[in-house]
Coordinates of C-alpha atoms and ligand atoms in Angstrom, one line a residue:
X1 CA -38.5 -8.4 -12.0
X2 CA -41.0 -5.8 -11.3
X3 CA -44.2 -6.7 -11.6
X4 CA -47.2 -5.1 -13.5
X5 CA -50.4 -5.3 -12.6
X6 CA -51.1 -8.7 -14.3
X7 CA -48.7 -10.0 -12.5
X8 CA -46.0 -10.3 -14.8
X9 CA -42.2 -9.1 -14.4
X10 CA -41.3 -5.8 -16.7
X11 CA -38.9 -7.5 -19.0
X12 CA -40.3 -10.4 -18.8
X13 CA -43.5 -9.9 -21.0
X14 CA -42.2 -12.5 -23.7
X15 CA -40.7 -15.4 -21.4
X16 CA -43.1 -18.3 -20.4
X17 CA -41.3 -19.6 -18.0
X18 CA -40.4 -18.3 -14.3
X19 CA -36.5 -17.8 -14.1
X20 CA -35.1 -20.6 -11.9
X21 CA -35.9 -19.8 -8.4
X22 CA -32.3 -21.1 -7.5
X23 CA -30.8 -18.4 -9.4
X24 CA -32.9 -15.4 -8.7
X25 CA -31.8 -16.2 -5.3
X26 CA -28.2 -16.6 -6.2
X27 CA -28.0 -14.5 -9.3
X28 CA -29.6 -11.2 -7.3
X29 CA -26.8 -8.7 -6.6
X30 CA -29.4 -6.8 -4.3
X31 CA -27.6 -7.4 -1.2
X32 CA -24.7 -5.7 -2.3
X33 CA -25.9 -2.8 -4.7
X34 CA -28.5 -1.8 -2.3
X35 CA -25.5 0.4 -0.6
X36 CA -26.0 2.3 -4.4
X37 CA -29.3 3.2 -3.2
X38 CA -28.9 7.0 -2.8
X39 CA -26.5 7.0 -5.9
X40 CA -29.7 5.7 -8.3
X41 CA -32.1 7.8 -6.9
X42 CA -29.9 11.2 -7.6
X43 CA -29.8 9.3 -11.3
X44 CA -33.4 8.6 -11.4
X45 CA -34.3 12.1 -10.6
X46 CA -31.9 13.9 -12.5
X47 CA -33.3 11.9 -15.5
X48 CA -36.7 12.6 -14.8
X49 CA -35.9 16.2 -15.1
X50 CA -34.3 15.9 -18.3
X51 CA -37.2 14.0 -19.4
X52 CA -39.5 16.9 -18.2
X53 CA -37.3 19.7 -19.8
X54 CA -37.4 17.8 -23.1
X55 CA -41.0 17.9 -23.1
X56 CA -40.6 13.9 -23.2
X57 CA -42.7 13.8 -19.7
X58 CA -45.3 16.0 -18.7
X59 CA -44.7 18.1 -15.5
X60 CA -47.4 16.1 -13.7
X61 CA -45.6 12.4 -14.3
X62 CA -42.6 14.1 -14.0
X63 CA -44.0 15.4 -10.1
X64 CA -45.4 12.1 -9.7
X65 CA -42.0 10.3 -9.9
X66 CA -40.1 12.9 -7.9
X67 CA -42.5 12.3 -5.0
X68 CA -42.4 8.7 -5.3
X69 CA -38.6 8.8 -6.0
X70 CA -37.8 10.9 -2.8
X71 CA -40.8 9.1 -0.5
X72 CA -38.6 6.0 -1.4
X73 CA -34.8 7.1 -0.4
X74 CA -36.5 8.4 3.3
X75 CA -37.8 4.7 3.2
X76 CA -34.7 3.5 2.7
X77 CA -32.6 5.8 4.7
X78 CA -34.9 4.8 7.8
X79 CA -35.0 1.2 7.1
X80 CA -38.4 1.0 6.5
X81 CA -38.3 -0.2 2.7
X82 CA -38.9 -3.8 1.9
X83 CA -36.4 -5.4 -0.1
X84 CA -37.2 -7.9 -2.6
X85 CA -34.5 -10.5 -3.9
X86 CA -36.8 -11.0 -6.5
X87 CA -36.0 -7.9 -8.0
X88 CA -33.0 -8.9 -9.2
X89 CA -30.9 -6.0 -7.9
X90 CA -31.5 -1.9 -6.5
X91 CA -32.9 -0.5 -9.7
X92 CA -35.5 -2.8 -9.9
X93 CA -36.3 -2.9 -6.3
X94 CA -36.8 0.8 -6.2
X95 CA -38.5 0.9 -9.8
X96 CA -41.4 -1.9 -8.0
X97 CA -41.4 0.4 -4.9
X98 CA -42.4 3.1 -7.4
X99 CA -44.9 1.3 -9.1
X100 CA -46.4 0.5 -5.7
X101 CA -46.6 4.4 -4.4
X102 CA -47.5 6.1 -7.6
X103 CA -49.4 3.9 -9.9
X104 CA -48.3 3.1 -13.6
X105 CA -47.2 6.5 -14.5
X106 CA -43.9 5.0 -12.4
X107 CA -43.2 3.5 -16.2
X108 CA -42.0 6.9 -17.8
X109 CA -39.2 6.7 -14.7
X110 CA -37.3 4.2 -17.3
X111 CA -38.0 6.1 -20.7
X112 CA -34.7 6.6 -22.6
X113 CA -32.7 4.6 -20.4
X114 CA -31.7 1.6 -19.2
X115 CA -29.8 -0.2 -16.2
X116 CA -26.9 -0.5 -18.4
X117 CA -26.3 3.3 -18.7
X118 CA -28.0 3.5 -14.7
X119 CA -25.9 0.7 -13.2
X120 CA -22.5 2.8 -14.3
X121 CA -23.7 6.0 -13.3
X122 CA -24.7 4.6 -9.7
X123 CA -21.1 3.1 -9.5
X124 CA -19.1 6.2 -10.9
X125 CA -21.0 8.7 -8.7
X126 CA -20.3 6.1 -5.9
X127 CA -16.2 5.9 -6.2
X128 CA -16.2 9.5 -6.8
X129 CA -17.0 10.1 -3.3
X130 CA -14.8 6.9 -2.2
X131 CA -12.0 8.7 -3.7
X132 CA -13.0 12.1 -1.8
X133 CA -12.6 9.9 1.6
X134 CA -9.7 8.1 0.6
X135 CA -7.9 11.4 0.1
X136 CA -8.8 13.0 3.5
X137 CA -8.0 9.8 5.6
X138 CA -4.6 10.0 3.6
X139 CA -4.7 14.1 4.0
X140 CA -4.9 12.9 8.1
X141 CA -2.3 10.0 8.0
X142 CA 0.1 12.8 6.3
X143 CA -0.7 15.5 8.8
X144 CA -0.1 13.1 11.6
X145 CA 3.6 12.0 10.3
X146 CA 4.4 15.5 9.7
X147 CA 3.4 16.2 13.0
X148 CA 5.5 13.4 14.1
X149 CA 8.9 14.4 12.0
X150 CA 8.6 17.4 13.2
X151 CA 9.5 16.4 17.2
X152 CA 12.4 13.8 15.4
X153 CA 14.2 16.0 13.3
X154 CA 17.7 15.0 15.8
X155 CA 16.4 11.4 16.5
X156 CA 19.6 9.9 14.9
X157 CA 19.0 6.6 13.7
X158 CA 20.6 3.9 11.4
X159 CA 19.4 3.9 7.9
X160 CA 19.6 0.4 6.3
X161 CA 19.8 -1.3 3.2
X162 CA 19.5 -4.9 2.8
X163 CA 18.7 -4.5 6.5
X164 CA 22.3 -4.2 7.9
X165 CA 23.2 -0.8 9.1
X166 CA 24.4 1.4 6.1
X167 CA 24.2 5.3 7.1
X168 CA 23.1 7.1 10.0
X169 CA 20.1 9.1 9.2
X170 CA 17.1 11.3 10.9
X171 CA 14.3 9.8 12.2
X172 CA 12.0 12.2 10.6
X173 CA 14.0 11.5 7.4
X174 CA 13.0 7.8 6.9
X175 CA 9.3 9.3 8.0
X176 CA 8.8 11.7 5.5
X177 CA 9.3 9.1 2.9
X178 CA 6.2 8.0 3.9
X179 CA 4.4 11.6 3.4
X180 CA 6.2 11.0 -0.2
X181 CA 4.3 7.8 -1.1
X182 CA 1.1 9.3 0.4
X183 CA 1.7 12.6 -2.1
X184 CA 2.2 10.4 -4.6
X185 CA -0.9 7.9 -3.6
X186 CA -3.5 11.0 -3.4
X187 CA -1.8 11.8 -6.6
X188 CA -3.6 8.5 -8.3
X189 CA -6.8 9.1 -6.8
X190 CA -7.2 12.7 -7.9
X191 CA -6.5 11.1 -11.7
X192 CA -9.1 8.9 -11.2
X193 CA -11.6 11.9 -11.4
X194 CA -10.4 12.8 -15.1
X195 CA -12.4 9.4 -16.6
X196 CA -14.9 9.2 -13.1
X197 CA -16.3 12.6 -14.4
X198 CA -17.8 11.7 -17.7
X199 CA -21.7 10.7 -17.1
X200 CA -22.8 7.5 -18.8
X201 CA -25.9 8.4 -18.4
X202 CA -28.1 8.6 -21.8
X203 CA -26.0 6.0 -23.5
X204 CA -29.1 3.2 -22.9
X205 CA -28.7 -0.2 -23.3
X206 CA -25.8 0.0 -26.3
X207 CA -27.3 1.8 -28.9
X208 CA -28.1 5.6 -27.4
X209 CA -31.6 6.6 -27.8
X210 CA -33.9 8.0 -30.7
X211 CA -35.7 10.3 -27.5
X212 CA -34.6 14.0 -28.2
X213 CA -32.4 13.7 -24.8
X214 CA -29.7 16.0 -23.1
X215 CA -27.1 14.1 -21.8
X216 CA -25.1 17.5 -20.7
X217 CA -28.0 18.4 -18.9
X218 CA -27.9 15.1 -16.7
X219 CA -24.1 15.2 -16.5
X220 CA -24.4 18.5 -15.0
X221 CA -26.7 17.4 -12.9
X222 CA -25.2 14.9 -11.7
X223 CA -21.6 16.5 -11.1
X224 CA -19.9 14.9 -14.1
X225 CA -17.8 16.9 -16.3
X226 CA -19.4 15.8 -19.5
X227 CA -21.5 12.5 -21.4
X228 CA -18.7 9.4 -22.9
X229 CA -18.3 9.9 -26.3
X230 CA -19.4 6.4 -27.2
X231 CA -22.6 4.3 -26.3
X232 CA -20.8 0.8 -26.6
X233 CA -17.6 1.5 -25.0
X234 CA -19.3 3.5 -21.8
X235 CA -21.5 0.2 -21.1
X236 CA -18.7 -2.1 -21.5
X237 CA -16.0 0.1 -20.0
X238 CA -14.9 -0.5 -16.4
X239 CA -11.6 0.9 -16.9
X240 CA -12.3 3.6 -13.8
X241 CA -13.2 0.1 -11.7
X242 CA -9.5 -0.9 -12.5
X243 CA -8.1 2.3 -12.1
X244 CA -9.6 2.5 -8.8
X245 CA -8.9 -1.1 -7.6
X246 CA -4.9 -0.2 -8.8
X247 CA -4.5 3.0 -6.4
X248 CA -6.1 1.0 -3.8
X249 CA -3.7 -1.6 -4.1
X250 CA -0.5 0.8 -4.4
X251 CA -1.8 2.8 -1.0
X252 CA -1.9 -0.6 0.6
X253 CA 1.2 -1.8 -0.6
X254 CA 2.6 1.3 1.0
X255 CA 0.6 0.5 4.0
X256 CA 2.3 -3.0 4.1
X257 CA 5.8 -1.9 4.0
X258 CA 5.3 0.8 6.8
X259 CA 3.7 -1.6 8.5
X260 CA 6.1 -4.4 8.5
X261 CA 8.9 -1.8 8.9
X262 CA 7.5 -0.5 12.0
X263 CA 7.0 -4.5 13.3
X264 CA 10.6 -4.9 12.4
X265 CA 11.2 -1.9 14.5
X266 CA 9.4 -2.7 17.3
X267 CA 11.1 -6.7 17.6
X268 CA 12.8 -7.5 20.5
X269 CA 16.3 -7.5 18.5
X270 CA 15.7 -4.2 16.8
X271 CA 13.8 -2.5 20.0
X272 CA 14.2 0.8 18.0
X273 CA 10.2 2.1 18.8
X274 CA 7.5 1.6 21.6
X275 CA 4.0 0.7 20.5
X276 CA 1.3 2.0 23.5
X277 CA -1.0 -0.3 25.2
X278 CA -3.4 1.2 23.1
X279 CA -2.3 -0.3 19.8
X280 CA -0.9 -3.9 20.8
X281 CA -2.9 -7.1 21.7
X282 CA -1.7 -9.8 24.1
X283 CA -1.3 -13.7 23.8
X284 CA -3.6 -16.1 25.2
X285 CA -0.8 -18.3 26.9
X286 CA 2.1 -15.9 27.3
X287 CA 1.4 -13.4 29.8
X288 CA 4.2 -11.1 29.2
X289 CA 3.6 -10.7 25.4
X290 CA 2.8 -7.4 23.5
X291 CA 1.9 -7.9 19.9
X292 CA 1.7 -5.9 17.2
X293 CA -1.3 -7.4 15.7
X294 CA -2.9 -4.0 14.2
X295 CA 0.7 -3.3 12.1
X296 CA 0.3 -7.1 11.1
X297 CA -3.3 -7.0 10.4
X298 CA -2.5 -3.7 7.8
X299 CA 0.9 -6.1 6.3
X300 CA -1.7 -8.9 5.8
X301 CA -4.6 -7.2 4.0
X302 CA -2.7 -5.8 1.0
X303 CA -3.1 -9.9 -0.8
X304 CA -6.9 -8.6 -0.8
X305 CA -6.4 -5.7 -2.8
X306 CA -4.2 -7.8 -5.3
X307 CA -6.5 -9.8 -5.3
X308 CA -9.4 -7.7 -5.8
X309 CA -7.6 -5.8 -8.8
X310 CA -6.6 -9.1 -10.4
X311 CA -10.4 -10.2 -10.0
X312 CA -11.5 -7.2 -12.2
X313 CA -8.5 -7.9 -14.5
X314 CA -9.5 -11.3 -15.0
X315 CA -12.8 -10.9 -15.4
X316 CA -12.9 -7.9 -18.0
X317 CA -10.0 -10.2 -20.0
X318 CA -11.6 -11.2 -23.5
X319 CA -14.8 -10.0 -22.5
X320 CA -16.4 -9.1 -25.8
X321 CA -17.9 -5.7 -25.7
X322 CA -20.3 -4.8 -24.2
X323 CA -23.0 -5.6 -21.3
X324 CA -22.7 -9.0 -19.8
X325 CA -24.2 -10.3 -16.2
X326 CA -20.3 -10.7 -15.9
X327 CA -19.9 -7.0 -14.6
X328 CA -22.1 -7.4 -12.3
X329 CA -19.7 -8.9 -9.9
X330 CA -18.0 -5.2 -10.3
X331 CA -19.1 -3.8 -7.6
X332 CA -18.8 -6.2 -4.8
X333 CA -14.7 -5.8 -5.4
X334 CA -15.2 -2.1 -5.3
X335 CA -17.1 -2.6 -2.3
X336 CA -14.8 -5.1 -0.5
X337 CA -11.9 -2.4 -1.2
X338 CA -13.7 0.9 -0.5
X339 CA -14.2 -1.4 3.2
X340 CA -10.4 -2.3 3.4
X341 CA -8.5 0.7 2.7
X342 CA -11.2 3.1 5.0
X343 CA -10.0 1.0 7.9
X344 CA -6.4 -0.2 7.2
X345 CA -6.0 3.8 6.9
X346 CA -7.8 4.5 10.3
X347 CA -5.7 2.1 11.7
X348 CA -2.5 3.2 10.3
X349 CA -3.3 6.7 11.4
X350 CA -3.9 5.4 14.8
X351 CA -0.7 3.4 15.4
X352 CA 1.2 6.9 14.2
X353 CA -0.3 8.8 16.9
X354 CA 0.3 6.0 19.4
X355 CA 4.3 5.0 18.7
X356 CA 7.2 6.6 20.5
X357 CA 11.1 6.6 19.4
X358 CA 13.6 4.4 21.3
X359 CA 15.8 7.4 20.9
X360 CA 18.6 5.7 22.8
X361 CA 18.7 2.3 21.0
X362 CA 18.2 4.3 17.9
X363 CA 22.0 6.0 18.7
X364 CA 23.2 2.2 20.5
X365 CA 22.6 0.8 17.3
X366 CA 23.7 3.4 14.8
X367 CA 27.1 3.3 16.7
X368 CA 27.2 0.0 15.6
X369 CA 28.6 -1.4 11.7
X370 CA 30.9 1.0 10.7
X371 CA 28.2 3.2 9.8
X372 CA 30.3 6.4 8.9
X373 CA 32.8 4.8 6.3
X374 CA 31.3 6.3 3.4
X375 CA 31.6 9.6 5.3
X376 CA 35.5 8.4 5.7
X377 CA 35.8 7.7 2.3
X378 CA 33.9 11.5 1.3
X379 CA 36.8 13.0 3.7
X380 CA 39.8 11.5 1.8
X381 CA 38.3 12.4 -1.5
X382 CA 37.4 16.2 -0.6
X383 CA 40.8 16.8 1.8
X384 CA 43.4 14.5 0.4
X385 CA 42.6 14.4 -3.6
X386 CA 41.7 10.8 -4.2
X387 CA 40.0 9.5 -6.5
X388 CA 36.6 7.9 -4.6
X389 CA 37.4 5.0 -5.5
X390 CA 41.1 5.0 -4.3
X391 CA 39.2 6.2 -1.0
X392 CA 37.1 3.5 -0.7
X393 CA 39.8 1.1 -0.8
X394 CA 41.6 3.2 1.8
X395 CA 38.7 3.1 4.1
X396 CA 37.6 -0.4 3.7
X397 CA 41.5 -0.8 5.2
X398 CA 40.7 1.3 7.7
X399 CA 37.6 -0.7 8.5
X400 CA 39.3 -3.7 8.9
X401 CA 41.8 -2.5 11.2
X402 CA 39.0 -1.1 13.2
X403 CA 37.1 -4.9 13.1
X404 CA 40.6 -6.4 14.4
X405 CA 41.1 -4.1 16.9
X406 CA 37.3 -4.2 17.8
X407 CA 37.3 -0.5 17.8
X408 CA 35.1 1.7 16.6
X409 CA 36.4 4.4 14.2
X410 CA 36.4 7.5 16.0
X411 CA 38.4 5.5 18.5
X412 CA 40.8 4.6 16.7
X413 CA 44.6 6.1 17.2
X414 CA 45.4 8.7 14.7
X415 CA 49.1 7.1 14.4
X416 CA 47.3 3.8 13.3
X417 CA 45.5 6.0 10.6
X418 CA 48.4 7.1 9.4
X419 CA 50.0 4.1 8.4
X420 CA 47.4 3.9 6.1
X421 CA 46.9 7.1 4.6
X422 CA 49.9 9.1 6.4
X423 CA 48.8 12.7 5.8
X424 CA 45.6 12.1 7.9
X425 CA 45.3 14.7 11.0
X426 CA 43.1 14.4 14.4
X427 CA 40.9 16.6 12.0
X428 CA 39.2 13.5 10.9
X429 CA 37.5 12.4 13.7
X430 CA 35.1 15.2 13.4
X431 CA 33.4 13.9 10.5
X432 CA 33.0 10.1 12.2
X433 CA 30.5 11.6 14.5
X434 CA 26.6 10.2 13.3
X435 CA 25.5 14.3 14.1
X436 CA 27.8 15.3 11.6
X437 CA 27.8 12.8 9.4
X438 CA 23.5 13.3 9.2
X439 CA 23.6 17.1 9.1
X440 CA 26.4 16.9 6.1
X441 CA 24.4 15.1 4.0
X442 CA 23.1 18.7 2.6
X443 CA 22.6 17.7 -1.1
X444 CA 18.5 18.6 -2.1
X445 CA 15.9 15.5 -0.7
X446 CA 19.2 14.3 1.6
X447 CA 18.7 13.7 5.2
X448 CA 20.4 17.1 6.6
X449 CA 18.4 18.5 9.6
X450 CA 17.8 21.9 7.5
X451 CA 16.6 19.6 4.5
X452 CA 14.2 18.0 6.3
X453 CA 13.0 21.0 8.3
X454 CA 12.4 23.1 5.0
X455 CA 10.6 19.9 3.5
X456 CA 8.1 19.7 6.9
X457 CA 7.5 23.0 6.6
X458 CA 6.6 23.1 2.7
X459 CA 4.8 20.2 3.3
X460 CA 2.7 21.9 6.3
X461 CA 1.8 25.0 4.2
X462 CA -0.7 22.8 2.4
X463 CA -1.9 21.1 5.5
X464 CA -2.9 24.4 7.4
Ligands
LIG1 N1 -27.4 -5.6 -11.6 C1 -26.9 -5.4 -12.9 C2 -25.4 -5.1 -12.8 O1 -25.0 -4.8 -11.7 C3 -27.5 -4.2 -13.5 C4 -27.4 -4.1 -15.0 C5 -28.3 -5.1 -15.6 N2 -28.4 -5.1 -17.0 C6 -28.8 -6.1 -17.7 N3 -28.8 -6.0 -19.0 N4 -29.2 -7.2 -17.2 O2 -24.6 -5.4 -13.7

C-alpha cells in the first residue's frame, strides 16, 4: 500500500478502514517475491519506454523513472533498500521506493498497467532463466555419465528385471539410459519456452487498456517472442507454472530411481559400486558405517515436487477466471522447486564423479542365475531350427539339469546336453560366455559394446 503524500495507500483512496494489521502481516507475499526484484525492474523500465515512445510520457518523467527505477535495483542488489511488509508485496515496495526518490511523477510508472499483467511478467521472465540453469546442470550431469560409460564400455554386469538377475549387460549400457531420460528431461524444459515466450505485459488488470500501447515493443524488449492473444486468459493462466512444476517433477523422479538404484547397488548384499569418502556420511553409534545419505536425500525429495505440482493443480482447480489473491501462492512453489532441483542436480552430479565399479562382483554376480539361457534358447533357434518357443522349453530343461547338478551352464558336460537336444556340439559353449553373450546383443539401442560406443560418441558430438 504505497502511500501518497496524504498519507493514504494508492488503492486505497476509497476504503475507510486500515486493512487488518494481522493480515497485512500474513497476507504480504514480500518475503518471497522480493527474489522477483530484478525481474520487475527490467518490466518497469521496458514499460516506461513504451510509454515514452508512445508519446503517453514525456521524455523527462520518462528519465525521471529510469533514474529512480535503476538507483533502486543497485539498492537492492547491495542490500541497502528498506523493505516494507506493508507494501503488500515487491511491486509495491519498489513503486513506494519510487515515490520516495523521485517525487509524484513516480505515478505515470503504473499508467497502462497493472500488477496483474506485472506480477506474470516478473514470474515468466523468472522461470525462463530457471529453465536455462536447469538445462546446463542437466547438460553437466550428461557430460559426466558420458564421461563415465565411456571407461565401462567392458564392465560386464547383470541386468535385472524384477531385481533377480536376467541378462548380462554393460555397465555403460544401464548408464546411458540415464543420458536417455536426461535428453528427454531437457527435452520438456526447452517446450516450456514455446508458452514462457509470450509477454503478458499490456494485458492490465483483465480488460487491456484504452492507452495507445505497444505490447510488441515491450515483448521485444523483454525477450518474449510475442503479447497473449487474450487479456483474461493471460491474467488467469498459470499453465507455464504447471508446465514447469511437471518437468521438475519428471527430472526428479528420474533422480529418485538413479538414486535408489545406485543405493541398491552400493548395499552390502549387492556390493556392485564404491561410493568415496567424499559422498557418504557416517552413523552416530556405529563406527564402521558408511551411508549413502546424499543418494537417499535425492530418493526422498522427489514427494516435494509431487507435491508442489499437485499444490498448483489443486489450487488453479475450479478457479473462475481470472485474478484472485489465490495465485499469489504461485510463486513460492516455483520457488521451493527452482531450490530443489538446483541442488538435488548438483548433488547427483557430484556422486557421479565420486562412484567407482565393483568390476569383480559385477562379473561374481552375473555368473550367477542362469543368466545366459535366453542366449541358449537364441542358439537352438538360429543353429538347430526350432521354433523359440520349442527352445525355451529345451533350455528351461537344460536349466534344471544345471540347478540339480549345481553347475553352471558352461560347465556343464556336452554328453548331458545331448540327451536333451542330441544334435548339440561343444560349439555351444561359446555363446554361454557373459562377453559374448553382451557383445551379441547387436540389434540398434541393444547393449553390444560397438552399440554403445557409437551411441557415446553421437552423444559427445553435442557435448564438445
Ligand atoms: N502479489 C500479488 C500476486 O503475487 C500481485 C498481484 C496483485 N494483484 C491484485 N489484484 N491484488 O499475486
Amino acid at each position: 500500500m504505497t502511500k501518497n503524500k496524504n498519507n493514504k495507500a494508492i488503492w486505497n483512496s476509497r476504503i475507510g478502514k486500515k486493512t487488518s494489521s494481522f493480515f497485512q502481516k500474513i497476507g504480504s507475499s514480500l518475503n518471497i517475491d522480493k527474489r522477483l526484484y530484478k525481474q520487475d525492474i527490467k518490466g518497469s523500465i521496458a514499460h516506461v519506454e513504451m510509454l515514452f515512445k508512445q508519446k503517453i510520457i514525456s521524455f523527462k518523467i520518462k528519465n525521471k523513472i529510469l533514474y529512480g527505477l535503476n538507483k533502486i535495483e543497485r539498492e537492492i542488489s547491495k542490500n541497502k533498500f528498506q523493505f516494507d511488509h506493508k507494501y503488500e508485496d515487491i511491486h509495491m515496495n519498489i513503486e513506494k521506493r519510487l515515490f520516495e526518490i523521485i517525487g509524484e511523477e513516480a505515478g505515470y510508472v503504473h499508467t497502462a498497467r497493472s500488477r496483474n499483467d506485472q506480477v506474470i511478467t516478473d514470474l515468466k521472465i523468472w522461470i525462463k532463466s530457471s529453465n536455462k540453469e536447469i538445462l546446463y546442470i542437466l547438460n553437466r550431469i550428461i557430460k559426466t555419465i558420458l564421461k563415465l560409460s565411456e571407461k565401462n564400455i567392458k564392465t560386464i554386469m547383470p541386468g535385472f528385471t524384477h531385481l533377480k538377475n536376467a541378462q548380462p549387460v554393460s555397465f555403460a549400457h544401464y548408464l546411458m539410459a540415464y543420458v536417455e531420460m536426461f535428453e528427454r528431461d531437457k527435452k520438456r524444459f526447452q517446450n516450456n519456452f514455446e508458452s514462457l515466450n509470450e509477454s503478458p505485459l499490456g494485458v492490465l488488470a483483465i480488460a487491456g487498456t484504452s492507452f495507445n500501447i505497444d505490447r510488441n515493443y515491450t515483448a521485444k524488449k523483454l525477450g518474449f517472442k510475442n503479447p497473449t492473444n487474450n487479456s483474461i486468459d493471460t491474467v488467469s493462466d498459470r499453465d507455464f507454472v504447471l508446465d514447469y512444476l511437471y518437468s521438475c517433477s519428471v527430472c526428479s523422479m528420474h533422480i529418485s530411481r538413479i538414486a535408489e538404484e545406485l543405493i541398491i547397488w552400493n548395499s552390502d548384499g549387492f556390493n556392485l559400486i564404491k561410493l568415496s569418502d567424499k559422498i557418504v556420511t557416517g552413523s552416530s553409534i556405529m563406527p564402521q558405517k558408511k551411508n549413502p545419505d546424499l543418494l537417499e536425500f535425492l530418493r526422498g525429495k522427489t514427494g516435494s515436487f509431487y507435491g508442489n505440482l499437485f499444490s498448483m493443480l489443486s489450487l488453479l482447480k475450479g478457479l473462475p477466471l481470472s485474478y484472485f489473491k489465490d495465485l499469489q501462492d504461485d510463486k513460492e512453489i516455483v520457488f521451493r522447486s527452482n531450490d530443489n532441483l538446483i541442488n538435488c542436480l548438483k548433488i547427483l552430479d557430484e556422486v557421479l564423479n565420486n562412484l567407482s565399479p565393483n568390476k569383480k562382483k559385477m562379473l561374481e554376480l552375473a555368473e550367477k542365475g542362469y543368466i545366459t539361457a535366453t542366449d541358449l534358447a537364441d542358439y537352438l533357434v538360429k543353429y538347430h531350427s526350432m521354433p523359440f518357443r520349442e527352445a525355451y522349453k529345451k533350455t528351461a530343461s537344460i536349466v534344471n539339469l544345471a540347478e540339480k547338478k549345481k553347475s553352471k551352464l558352461e560347465n556343464l558336460d556336452i554328453s548331458d546336453l545331448k540327451k536333451i537336444v542330441p544334435k548339440l556340439s561343444s560349439d555351444v559353449l561359446k555363446v554361454l560366455s557373459l562377453e559374448n553373450s553382451v557383445n551379441s546383443k547387436k540389434s540398434f539401442g541393444g547393449t553390444s559394446f560397438d552399440n554403445i560406443k557409437k551411441m557415446i560418441v553421437k552423444y559427445k558430438k553435442n557435448y564438445d
